PDB file of C-alpha atoms in Angstrom:
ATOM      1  CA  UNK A 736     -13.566  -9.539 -24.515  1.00 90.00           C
ATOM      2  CA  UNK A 737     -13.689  -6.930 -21.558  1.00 98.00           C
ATOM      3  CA  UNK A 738     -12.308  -8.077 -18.343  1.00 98.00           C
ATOM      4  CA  UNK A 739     -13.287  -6.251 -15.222  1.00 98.00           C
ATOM      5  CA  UNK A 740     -10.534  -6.670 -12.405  1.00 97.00           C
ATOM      6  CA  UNK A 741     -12.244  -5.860  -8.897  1.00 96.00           C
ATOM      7  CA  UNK A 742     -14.799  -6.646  -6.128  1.00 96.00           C
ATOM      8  CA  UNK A 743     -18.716  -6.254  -5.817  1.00 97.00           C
ATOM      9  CA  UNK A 744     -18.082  -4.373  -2.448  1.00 95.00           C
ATOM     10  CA  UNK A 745     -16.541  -1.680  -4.387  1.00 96.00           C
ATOM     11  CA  UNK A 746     -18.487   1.518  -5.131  1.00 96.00           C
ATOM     12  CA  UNK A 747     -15.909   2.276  -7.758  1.00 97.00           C
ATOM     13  CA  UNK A 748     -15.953  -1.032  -9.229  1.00 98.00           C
ATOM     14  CA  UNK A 749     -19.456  -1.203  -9.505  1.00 98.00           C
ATOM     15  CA  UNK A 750     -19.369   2.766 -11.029  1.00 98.00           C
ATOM     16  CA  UNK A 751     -17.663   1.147 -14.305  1.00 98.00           C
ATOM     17  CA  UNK A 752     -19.807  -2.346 -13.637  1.00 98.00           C
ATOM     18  CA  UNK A 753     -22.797   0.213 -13.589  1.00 98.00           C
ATOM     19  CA  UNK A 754     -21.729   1.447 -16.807  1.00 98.00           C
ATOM     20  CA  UNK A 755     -20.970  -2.022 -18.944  1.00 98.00           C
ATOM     21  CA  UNK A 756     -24.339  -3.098 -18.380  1.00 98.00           C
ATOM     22  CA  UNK A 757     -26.003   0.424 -18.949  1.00 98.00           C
ATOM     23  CA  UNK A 758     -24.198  -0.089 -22.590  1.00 98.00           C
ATOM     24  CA  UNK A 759     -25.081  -3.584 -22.664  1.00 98.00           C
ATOM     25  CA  UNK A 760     -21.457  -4.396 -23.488  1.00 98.00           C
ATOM     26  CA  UNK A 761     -20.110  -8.194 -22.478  1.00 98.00           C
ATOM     27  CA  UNK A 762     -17.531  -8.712 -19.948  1.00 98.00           C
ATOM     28  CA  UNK A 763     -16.173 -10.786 -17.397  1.00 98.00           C
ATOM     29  CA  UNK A 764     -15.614 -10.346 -14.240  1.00 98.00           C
ATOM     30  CA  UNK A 765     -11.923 -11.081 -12.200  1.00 96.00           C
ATOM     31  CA  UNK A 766     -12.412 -11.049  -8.628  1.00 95.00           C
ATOM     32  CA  UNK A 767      -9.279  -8.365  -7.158  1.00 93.00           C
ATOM     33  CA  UNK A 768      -8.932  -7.631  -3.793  1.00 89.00           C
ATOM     34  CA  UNK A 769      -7.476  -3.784  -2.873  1.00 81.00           C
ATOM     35  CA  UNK A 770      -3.769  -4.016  -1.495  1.00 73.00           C
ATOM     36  CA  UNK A 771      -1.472  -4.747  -3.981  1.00 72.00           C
ATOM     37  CA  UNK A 772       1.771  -3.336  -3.374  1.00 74.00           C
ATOM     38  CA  UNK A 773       5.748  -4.656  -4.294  1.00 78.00           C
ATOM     39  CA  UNK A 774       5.272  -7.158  -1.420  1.00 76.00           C
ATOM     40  CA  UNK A 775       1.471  -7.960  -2.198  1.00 80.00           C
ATOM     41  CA  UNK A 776       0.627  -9.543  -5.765  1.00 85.00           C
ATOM     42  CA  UNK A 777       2.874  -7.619  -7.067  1.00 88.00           C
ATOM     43  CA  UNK A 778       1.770  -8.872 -10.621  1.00 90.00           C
ATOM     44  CA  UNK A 779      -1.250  -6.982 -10.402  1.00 91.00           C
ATOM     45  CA  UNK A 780       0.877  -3.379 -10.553  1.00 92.00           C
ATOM     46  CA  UNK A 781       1.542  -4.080 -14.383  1.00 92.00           C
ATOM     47  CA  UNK A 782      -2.309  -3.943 -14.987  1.00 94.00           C
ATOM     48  CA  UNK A 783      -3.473  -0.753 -12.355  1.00 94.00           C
ATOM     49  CA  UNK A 784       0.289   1.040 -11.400  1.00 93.00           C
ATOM     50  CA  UNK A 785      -1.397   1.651  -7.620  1.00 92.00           C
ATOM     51  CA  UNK A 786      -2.604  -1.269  -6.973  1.00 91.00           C
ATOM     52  CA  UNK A 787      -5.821  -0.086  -6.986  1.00 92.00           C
ATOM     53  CA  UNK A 788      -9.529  -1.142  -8.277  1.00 95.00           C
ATOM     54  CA  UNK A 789     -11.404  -1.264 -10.789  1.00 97.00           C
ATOM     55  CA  UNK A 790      -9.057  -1.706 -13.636  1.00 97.00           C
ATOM     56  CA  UNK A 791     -10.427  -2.927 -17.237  1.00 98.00           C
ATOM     57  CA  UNK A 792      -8.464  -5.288 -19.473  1.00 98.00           C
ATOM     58  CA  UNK A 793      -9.138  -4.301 -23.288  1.00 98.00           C
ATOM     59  CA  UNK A 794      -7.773  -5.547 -26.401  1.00 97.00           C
ATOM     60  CA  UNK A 795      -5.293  -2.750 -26.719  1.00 97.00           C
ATOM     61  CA  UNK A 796      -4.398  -2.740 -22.437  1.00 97.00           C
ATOM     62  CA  UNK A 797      -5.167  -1.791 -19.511  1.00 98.00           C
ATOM     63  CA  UNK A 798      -6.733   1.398 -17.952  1.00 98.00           C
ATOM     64  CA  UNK A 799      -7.253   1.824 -14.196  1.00 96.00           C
ATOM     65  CA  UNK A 800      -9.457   5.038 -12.607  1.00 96.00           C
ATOM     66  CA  UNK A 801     -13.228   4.407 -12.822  1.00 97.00           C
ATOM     67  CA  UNK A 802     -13.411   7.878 -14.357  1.00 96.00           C
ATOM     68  CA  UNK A 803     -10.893   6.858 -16.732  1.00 97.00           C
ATOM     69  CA  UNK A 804     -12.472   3.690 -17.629  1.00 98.00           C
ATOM     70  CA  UNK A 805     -15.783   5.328 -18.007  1.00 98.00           C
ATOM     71  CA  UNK A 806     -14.967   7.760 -20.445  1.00 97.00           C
ATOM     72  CA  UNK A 807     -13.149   5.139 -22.853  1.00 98.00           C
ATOM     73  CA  UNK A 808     -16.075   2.836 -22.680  1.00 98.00           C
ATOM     74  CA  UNK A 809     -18.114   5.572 -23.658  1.00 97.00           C
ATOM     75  CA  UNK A 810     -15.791   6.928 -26.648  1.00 96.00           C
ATOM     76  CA  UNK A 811     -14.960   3.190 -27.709  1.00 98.00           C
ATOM     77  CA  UNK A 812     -18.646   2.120 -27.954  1.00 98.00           C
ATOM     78  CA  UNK A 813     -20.798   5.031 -28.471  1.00 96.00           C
ATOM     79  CA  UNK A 814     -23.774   3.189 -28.403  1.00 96.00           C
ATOM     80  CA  UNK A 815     -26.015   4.157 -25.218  1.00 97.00           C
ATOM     81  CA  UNK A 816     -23.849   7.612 -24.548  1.00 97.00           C
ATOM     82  CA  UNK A 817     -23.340   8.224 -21.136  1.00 98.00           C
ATOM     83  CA  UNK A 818     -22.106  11.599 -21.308  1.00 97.00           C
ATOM     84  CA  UNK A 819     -23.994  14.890 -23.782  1.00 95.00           C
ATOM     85  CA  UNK A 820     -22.742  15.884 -26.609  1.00 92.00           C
ATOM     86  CA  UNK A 821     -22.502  19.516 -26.381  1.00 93.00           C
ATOM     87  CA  UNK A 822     -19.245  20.215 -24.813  1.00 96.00           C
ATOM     88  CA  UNK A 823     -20.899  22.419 -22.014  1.00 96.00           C
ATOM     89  CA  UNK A 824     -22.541  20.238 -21.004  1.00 95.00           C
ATOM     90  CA  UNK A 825     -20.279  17.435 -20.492  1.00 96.00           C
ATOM     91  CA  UNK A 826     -18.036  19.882 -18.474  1.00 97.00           C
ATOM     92  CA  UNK A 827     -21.086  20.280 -16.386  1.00 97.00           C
ATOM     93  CA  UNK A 828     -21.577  16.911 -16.322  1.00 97.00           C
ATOM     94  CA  UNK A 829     -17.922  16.034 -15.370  1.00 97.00           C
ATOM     95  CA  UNK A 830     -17.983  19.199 -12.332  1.00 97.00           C
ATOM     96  CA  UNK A 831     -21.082  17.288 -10.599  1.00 97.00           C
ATOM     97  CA  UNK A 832     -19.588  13.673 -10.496  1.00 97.00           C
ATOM     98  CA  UNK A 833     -16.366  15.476  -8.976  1.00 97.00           C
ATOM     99  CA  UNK A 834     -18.241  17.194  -6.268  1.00 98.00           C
ATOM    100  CA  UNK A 835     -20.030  13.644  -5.770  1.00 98.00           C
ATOM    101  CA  UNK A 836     -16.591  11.892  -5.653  1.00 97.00           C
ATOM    102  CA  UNK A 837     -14.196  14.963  -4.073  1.00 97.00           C
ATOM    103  CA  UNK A 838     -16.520  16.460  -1.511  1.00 98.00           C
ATOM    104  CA  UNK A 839     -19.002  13.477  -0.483  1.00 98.00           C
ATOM    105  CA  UNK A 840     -17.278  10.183  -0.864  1.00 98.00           C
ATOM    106  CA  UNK A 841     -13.583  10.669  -0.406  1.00 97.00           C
ATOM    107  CA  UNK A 842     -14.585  12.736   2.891  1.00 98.00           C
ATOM    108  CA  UNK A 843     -16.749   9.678   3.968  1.00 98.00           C
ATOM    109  CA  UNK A 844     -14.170   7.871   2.530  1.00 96.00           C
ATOM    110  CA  UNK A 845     -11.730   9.199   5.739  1.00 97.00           C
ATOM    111  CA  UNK A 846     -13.994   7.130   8.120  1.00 97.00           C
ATOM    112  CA  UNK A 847     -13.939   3.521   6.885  1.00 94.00           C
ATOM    113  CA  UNK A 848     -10.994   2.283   9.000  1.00 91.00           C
ATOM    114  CA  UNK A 849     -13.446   3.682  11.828  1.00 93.00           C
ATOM    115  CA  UNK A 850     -16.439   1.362  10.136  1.00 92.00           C
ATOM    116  CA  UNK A 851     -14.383  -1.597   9.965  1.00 87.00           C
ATOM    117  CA  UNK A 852     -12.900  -1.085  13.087  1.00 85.00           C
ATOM    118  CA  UNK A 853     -16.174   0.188  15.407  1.00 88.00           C
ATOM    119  CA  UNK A 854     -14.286   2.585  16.752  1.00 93.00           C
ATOM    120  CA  UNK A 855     -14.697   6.714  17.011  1.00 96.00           C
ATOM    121  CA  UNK A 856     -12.843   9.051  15.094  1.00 97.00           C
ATOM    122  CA  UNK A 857     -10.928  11.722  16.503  1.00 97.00           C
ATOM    123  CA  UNK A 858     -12.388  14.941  16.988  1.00 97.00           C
ATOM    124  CA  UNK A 859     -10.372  16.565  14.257  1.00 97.00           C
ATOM    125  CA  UNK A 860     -10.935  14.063  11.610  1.00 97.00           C
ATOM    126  CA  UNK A 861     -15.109  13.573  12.150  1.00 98.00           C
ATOM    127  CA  UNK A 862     -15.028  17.896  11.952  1.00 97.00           C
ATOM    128  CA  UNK A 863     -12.770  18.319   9.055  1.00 98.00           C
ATOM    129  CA  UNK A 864     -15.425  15.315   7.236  1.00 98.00           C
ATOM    130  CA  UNK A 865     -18.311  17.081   8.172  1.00 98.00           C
ATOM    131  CA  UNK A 866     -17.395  20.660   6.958  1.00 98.00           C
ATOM    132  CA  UNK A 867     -16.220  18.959   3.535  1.00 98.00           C
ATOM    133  CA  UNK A 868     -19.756  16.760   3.507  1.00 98.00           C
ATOM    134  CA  UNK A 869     -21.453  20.024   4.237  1.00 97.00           C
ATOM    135  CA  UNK A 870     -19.849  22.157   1.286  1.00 97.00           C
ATOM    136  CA  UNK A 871     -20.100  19.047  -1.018  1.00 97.00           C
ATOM    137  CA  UNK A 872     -24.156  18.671  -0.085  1.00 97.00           C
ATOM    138  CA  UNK A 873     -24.268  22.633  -0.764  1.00 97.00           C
ATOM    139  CA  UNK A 874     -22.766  22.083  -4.181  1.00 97.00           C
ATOM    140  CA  UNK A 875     -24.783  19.559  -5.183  1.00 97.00           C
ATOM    141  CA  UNK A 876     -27.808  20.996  -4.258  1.00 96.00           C
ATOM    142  CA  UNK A 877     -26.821  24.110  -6.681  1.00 96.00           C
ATOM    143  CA  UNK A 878     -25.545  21.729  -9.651  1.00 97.00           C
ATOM    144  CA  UNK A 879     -28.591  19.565  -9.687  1.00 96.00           C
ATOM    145  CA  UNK A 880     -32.144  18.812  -9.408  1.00 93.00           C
ATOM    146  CA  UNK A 881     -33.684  15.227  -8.427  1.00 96.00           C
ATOM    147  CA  UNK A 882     -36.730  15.852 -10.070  1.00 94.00           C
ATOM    148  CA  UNK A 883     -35.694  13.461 -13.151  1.00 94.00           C
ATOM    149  CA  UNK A 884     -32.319  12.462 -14.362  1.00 97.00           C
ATOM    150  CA  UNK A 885     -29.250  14.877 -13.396  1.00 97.00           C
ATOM    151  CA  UNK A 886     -28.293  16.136 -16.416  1.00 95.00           C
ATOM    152  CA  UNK A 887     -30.500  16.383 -19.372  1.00 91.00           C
ATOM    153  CA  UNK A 888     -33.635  13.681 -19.841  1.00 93.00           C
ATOM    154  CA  UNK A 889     -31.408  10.777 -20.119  1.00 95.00           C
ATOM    155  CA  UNK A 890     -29.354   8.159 -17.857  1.00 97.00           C
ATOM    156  CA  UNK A 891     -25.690   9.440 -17.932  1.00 98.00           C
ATOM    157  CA  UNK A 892     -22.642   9.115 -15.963  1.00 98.00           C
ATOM    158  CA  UNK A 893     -23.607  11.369 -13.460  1.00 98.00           C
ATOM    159  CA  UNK A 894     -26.503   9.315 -12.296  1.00 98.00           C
ATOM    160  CA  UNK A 895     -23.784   5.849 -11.952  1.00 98.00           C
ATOM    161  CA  UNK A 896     -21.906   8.188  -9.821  1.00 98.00           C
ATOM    162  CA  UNK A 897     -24.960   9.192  -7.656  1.00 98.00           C
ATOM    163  CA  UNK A 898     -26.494   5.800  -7.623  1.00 98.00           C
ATOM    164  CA  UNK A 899     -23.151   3.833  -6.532  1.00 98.00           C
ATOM    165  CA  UNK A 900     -21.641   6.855  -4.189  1.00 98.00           C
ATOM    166  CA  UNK A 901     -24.497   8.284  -2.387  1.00 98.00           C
ATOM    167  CA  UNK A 902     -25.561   5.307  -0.904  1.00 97.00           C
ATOM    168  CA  UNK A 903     -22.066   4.670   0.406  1.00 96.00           C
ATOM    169  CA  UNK A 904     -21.763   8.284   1.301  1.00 98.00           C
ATOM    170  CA  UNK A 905     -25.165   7.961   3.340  1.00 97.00           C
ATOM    171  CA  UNK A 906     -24.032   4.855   5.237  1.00 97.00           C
ATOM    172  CA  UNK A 907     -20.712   5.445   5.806  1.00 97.00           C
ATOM    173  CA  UNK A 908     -21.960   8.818   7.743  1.00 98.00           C
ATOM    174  CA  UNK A 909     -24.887   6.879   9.487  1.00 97.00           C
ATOM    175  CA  UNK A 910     -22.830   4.368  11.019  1.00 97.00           C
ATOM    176  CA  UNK A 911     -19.722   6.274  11.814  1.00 98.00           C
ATOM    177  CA  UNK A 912     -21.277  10.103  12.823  1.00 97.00           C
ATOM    178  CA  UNK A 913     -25.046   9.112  13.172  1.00 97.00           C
ATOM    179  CA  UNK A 914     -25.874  11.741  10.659  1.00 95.00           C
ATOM    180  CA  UNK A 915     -27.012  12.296   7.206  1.00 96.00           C
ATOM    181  CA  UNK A 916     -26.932  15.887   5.602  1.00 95.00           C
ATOM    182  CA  UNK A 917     -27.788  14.509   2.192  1.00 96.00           C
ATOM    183  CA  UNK A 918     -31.530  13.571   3.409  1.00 94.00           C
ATOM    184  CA  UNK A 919     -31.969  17.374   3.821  1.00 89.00           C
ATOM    185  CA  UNK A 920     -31.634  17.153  -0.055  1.00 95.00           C
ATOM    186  CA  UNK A 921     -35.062  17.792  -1.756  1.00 95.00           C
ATOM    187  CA  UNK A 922     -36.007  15.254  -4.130  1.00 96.00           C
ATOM    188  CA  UNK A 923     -32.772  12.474  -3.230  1.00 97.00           C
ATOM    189  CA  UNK A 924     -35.098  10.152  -2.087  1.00 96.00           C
ATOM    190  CA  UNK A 925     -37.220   9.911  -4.789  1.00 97.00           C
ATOM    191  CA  UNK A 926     -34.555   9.871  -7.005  1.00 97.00           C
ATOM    192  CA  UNK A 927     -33.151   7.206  -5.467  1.00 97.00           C
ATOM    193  CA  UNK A 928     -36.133   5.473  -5.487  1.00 97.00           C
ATOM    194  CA  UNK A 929     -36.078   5.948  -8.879  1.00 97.00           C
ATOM    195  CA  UNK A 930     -32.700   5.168  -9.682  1.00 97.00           C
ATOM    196  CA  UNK A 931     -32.748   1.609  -7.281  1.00 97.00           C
ATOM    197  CA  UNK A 932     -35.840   1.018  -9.583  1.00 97.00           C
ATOM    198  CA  UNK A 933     -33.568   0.029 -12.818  1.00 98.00           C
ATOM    199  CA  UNK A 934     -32.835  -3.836 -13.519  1.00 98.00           C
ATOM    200  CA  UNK A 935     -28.949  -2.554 -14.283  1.00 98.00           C
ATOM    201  CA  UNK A 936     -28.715  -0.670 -10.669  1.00 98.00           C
ATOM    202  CA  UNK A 937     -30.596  -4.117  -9.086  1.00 98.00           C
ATOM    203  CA  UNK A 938     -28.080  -6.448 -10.511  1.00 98.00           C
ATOM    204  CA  UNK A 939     -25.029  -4.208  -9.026  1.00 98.00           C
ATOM    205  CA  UNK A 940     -26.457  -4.356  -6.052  1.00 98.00           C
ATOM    206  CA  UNK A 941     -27.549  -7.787  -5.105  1.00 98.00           C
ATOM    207  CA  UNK A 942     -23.471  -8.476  -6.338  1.00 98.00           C
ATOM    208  CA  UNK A 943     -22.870  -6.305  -3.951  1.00 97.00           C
ATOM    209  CA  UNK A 944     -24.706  -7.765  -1.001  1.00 97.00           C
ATOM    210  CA  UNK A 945     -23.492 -11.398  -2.433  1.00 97.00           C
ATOM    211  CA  UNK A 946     -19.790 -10.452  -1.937  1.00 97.00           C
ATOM    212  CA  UNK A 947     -19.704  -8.264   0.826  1.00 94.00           C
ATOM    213  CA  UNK A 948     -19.537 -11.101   3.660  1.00 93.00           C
ATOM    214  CA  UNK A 949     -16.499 -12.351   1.823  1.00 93.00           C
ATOM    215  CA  UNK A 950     -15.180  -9.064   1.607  1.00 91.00           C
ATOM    216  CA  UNK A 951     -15.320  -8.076   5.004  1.00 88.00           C
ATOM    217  CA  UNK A 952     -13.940 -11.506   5.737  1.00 88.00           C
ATOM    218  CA  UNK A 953     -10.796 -10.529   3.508  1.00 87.00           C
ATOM    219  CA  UNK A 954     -10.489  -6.798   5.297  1.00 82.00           C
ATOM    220  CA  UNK A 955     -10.112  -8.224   8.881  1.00 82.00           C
ATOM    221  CA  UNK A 956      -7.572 -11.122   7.622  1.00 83.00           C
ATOM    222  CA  UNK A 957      -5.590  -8.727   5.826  1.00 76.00           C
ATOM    223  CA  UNK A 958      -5.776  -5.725   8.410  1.00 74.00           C
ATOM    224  CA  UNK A 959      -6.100  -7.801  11.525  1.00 72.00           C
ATOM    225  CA  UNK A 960      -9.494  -6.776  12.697  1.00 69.00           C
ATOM    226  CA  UNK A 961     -11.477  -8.068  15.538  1.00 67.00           C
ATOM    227  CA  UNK A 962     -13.873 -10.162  14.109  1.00 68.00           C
ATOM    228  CA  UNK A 963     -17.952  -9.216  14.704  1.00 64.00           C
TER     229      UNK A 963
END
């Protein structure tokens, strides 16, 4: 059996979550708060070696990395492929979920200590995020159309990254820098419409609104946040 270490609230949890039920492949689920460390469940290091989440328990070990994770679900049970065959195309494939992940959500990724903790970000920080954001969005809109799926005429990896990221991307930059360059993408919002329309992307995310209060609750006890 397939054991998913992680949290709901997780974007890159809910990548790989995204992906077992796309495959319709059984698994359980093992709640895992971020912040392991040599002084913080320290156990938790022999499964993901940072600390970090989503790591997936298999018969043969453990693998950490969504990407990682991804691409042995897909090679183990090649049922339901997430990724093309022709080996163009998965390279293609692979360079537009690392713009989504490199350029959009690590960059928005830079601002969550300024979510959690309502506060501004310095001058330098909010620039440097909004010139990477910028580039990333100009990417994008020159790797892909949102006129149907993102890569051929079938539900692949680079849609899980699009459905779980973008969202986060897009609130992330709302909250923090009241903006969002990715609605100046043609098509997103129908494809998002689209993509929010699927019973697998439904169930990831009414987990996610189910564990997020709990999550946030864990975030200001472990980081010693003012409460809201």
């Amino acid at each position: 059996m397939l054991r998913l270490y992680g949290f709901s609230s997780s974007n890159y949890y809910n990548a790989v979550k995204l992906a077992l039920f796309e495959k319709g492949l059984a698994f359980d689920e093992v709640l895992t708060y971020i912040g392991a460390d040599e002084q913080f469940q320290p156990e938790y290091l022999d499964k993901s070696p940072l600390g970090k989440v989503p790591c997936l328990e298999t018969d043969e070990g453990f693998i950490s990395e969504s990407r990682c994770i991804i691409d042995y679900l897909d090679h183990a049970y090649p049922d339901r492929p997430l990724f093309p065959a022709g080996a163009f195309a998965r390279a293609k494939l692979l360079e537009l979920t690392q713009v989504i992940e490199l350029y959009l959500e690590l960059a928005a990724r830079r601002l969550l200590p300024n979510l959690f903790g309502r506060t501004e970000p310095p001058a330098s920080i909010a620039n440097d995020v909004r010139q990477t954001v910028a580039k990333g969005t100009k990417a994008l809109s020159r790797l892909t159309r949102f006129d149907g799926y993102l890569v051929g005429d079938s539900f692949t990896a680079a849609d899980i990254s699009a459905a779980v990221h973008l969202p986060t991307v897009r609130r992330i930059l709302g909250a923090v820098l009241k903006e969002d360059p990715l609605a100046e993408l043609p098509g997103l919002a129908e494809y998002m419409t689209r993509m929010d329309g699927r019973a697998t992307v439904q169930k990831v995310r009414a987990d996610h609104a189910a564990n997020f209060p709990e999550f946030m609750a864990y975030v200001r006890t472990r980081y010693a946040l003012p409460a809201p």
